[in-house]
Amino acid sequence: MRTLKKWENNKVDSINRMEARADYKSYVGRSEYETKTKTGRYYENLNGEWDFLFLDAPEYSPEDFYKTACDVSQWDKIQVPGNWQRQGYGKMHYSDLWYNFPIIPPYVPTENPTGIYRKTFKVHSIQAEQQYILRFQGVDSAFEVYLNDQSIGYSKGARIQSEFDLTDYLIEGVNMLTVRVFQWSDGTYLEDQDMWWLSGIFRDVDITTRPKEGLYDFVIRTNFDQNFESATLTVNLTFTQQSYQTITYELMDCDGNRLFKEAVTGEESFVKTVEEPQKWSAEQPYLYELLMTVEKDGQVIEVVTQKVGFRQIEVQGNCFLVNGVAIKLKGMNRHDYSPTEGRVTSRESIENDIVLMKQHNINAIRTAHYPNSPYFYDLCDTYGMYVIDETDLECHGFELTEDYKWISDNPEWEEAHVNRIKRTIQRDKNHPCIIMWSLGNESAFGHNFRKMAEYAKETDPTRLVHYEGDFEAEVSDVYTTMYTWLERTDDKLTMDKVITNTKKPHILCEYAHAMGNGPGNLKEYQDIFYKYDHIQGGFIWEWFDHGIETVTEDGETYYKYGGDFGDDPNNGNFCIDGMLMPDRTPSTSLIEYKKVIEPIETKSIDKAAGLYKLTNRLDFNSLADYQLMIRFYEDDQLIEERQADIPETPARGTAMIRINYPAIDFKAGAMYTVHFVYQLNDEKMWAQQGFEVTRSVFTWRKENRQPAVTDNQASKLTIDEDTAFVTVVGEQFSVRFDKIKGKLLQAYYHNEEVIEKGPEMNFWRAPIDNDMYILEDYRKKYFMHLPHESIRKVECEVNDEAFEMRVNSFYGTTNSAWYYELDYKYVVNKFGKISYCINGIASGRKKLAPPMLPRLGVSLRLSKDFDAVSWRGLGPLENYSDSRQAAYPGVFTSTVDELFVNYVKPQENGNHMDCDWVGFSNNDKTLLVKTDEEFDYSVSRYESEDLEKAKHTIDLKERDYLVLNIDACQNGLGSNSCGQDQLDKYRCKFEDFSLQFSILLEETKGKNISELARKK
């Protein structure tokens, strides 16, 4: 049997690591607490520059590497906290699933990148009554600690606090600290999460003291009576030295008012009834502060302070309750992430995340897939976030060994598993934000998970146990699934089966995959969450795109992903799966999610009568925190704005509101919309007064277009025709056609080429990430990217007023027996208006056609100068059939560049639905595309093939024209990069279709484009 090295011994979780305990604040006395200073208490933050030696394996370490005499003059410098791969050492590697070495647990490769860190610091005096503690918040993967030539200890568990007692080793004056970090350890087998493999000391390091006769640890619990009126506050203490201490407890409200002050001996548990406390919830995160003054013989030893939230979690029937309510989790999975620093995050960056989540109506976070830094939980307590605190445990790579539970069901690994949940619970136990302990992620199930759940329930019966890998919910208090589909044709689990069969509360710890352009179907899931009490919400995967910021020689920023560093195997851009882009720009999907989980839902009951229904989607609060602004628009012009009273509406209640529309003269062709804009009526921690929480928009009137006033004296058309081509010439325009191909080739107005290529039938769109599993069929079975048109007949007709060309053709793809029979027609009148219509009849061997088409429409090329865009339809952001809740009807203006959604990996983007006109303008002219029906449009400086071929945004090269897509239908987005594909109702199918529109160049200098578009 091969000898186990220290970093391969799964039986050794640590050496001399202190017992896990709560992270809390302690002060020398009352005055220090009140001024929030650490006077009289030693504290040293060791973040900053360290000496650093990087090695291929631990065995290459100098023999005296940890000794003061070791010469470090040739060592490098490195920043702590930091991942060494982001500072030029080792290799960047991203994988979702695979281990980067053979699976022979607990062994790891001999080539085991190792970093030796060294730091000196001064201690001016050592106090005998104090214990000196060295604390690491995160070191990946395992590490040894040395101080002043002495071995201090060893620890594993990369993303949880480790503490060591330095008391017997510290000296007055200069001290030398050495830390040796191993990239691979037996612990790595438990740390195979979907993220970049990054190593080193990546969280804070500090040295602090605690009085030896002070508190070592404590547990705070709150429980309500049956009516949720009064609550019992219970505090249990742990001392390392019991010596007749007295503890004085004081509970202060958020305004600093004292509710009580009582003293008990240190051996006693403290139990106190608090009458009618304010309850803590994500909607109303009210925090009290508990002061515990430790005294002995009349002398203050320390003052310990802890925020307290009164809340109670329990299961009743098949629902879990927070303060007696079966809440709905509107959640997000969140990794630690920085586009420059890797897994290094600051308190400020975490706070920015939480503020942004609150602004987007998110109320819950799953710490995927490891505990976060302690200040994350402080912030969630303060801002109000429900947290599933997940253990640093994932064994995903074992899934490919045909023995997924290889170590999960092996008692030899029991201590390694249980220690991880133990350290998580013991550190984070006093945070009211945490409602569930998660045993880990994607690691199968077995003996060791049973033992973890047993520990969690015995240690903390006040919270729930969660683990998705417990497929039968044997030990989990909630039944949890991932990416459970809404509909599918096989016999796998779907939401309807969950709704019917589950006997426990159900959540979806991941259910929509925010990769690239998507996900779709968010509303359908949320409707289910609202409809059934025991289906209690879910968490989007995930918050951030994990792109690595990179700058070209030209100064252009882009983001790398798996494979860009020569890493093999890798999962490519599967890490680009967030609702927040790497530069912190909210993606369209985050705006969509904000709307889907809005706190106030507005529906039209009798639009003509101005009757609307409001539904309060909050679990606890009324709508008293909001004000309602009602705005009335005529196209893009604000007609009137007024503030309206929101009816008193309790949590989960409904109310009716009636509005009076403005008394105005309606204009022909105009669209009239009413906006219900809900804003904060007071400042919150996370937003200013007046911040828009949600908006609902309704079209309350749409007038028929007015007849156009034309100059009947316009010149007659001139036709220049030969056997292959025909050119139609008017007073200030010309349009050229190819009669062989049945195509419009070019259109000139005022001798300026405006249309560089006329409408051509188009099936294809640049693949989005959610198309990844159908691309193989699209390309190699259906050849969707290889269309062919067979012209059967072309007829031309001309008179003094108009030119007409009618075309009949077959349109299909390579080697396909399914095809469209197309009839399309061009009409050019004497005023230069081009009318176009196309009708497609699904023909041939229909059963052989694909179940979904990317799109059905036409593509044109326009002059690149016409890059100012206006449209009437859904906006302002891109929208699709299954992702349009955040869009609303109106008239919008933008530019081609602004409409482009700059996804890290380029793909189809920028679609806008339900349009009846769109205009493209240069300085003084507008090319106006209009219809009496509705179409989708998108416009770009790139062809679909450009987007498809580009790996990164820097690969895109602008065309010297604009690509305009006018579609009768575009396929939905779905979430099938990891989840539900396009629902049947959102699929673009091989069916008959029709599309018609007209194109006319208008002189628009000083004119309102909306007014021009209102005319027939």
PDB file of N, CA, C and O in Angstrom, residues 296 323 405 436 781 900:
ATOM      1  N   LYS A 296     -15.443  39.236  36.176  1.00  0.00           N
ATOM      2  CA  LYS A 296     -14.983  38.360  37.255  1.00  0.00           C
ATOM      3  C   LYS A 296     -14.444  39.250  38.376  1.00  0.00           C
ATOM      4  O   LYS A 296     -13.625  40.143  38.119  1.00  0.00           O
ATOM      5  N   ASN A 323     -41.576  32.342  10.525  1.00  0.00           N
ATOM      6  CA  ASN A 323     -42.511  33.141  11.332  1.00  0.00           C
ATOM      7  C   ASN A 323     -43.959  32.817  10.984  1.00  0.00           C
ATOM      8  O   ASN A 323     -44.818  33.694  10.874  1.00  0.00           O
ATOM      9  N   LYS A 405     -21.186   7.425  -5.687  1.00  0.00           N
ATOM     10  CA  LYS A 405     -21.098   7.517  -4.227  1.00  0.00           C
ATOM     11  C   LYS A 405     -19.833   6.849  -3.672  1.00  0.00           C
ATOM     12  O   LYS A 405     -19.779   6.452  -2.509  1.00  0.00           O
ATOM     13  N   MET A 436     -31.473  27.423   6.207  1.00  0.00           N
ATOM     14  CA  MET A 436     -31.188  26.014   5.937  1.00  0.00           C
ATOM     15  C   MET A 436     -29.684  25.801   5.909  1.00  0.00           C
ATOM     16  O   MET A 436     -28.924  26.672   5.482  1.00  0.00           O
ATOM     17  N   LYS A 781     -28.056  16.951 -39.307  1.00  0.00           N
ATOM     18  CA  LYS A 781     -29.248  16.187 -39.667  1.00  0.00           C
ATOM     19  C   LYS A 781     -30.175  17.013 -40.544  1.00  0.00           C
ATOM     20  O   LYS A 781     -30.677  16.524 -41.567  1.00  0.00           O
ATOM     21  N   PHE A 900     -27.135  46.319 -29.520  1.00  0.00           N
ATOM     22  CA  PHE A 900     -26.327  45.103 -29.515  1.00  0.00           C
ATOM     23  C   PHE A 900     -26.050  44.686 -28.078  1.00  0.00           C
ATOM     24  O   PHE A 900     -25.550  45.479 -27.272  1.00  0.00           O
TER      25      PHE A 900
END
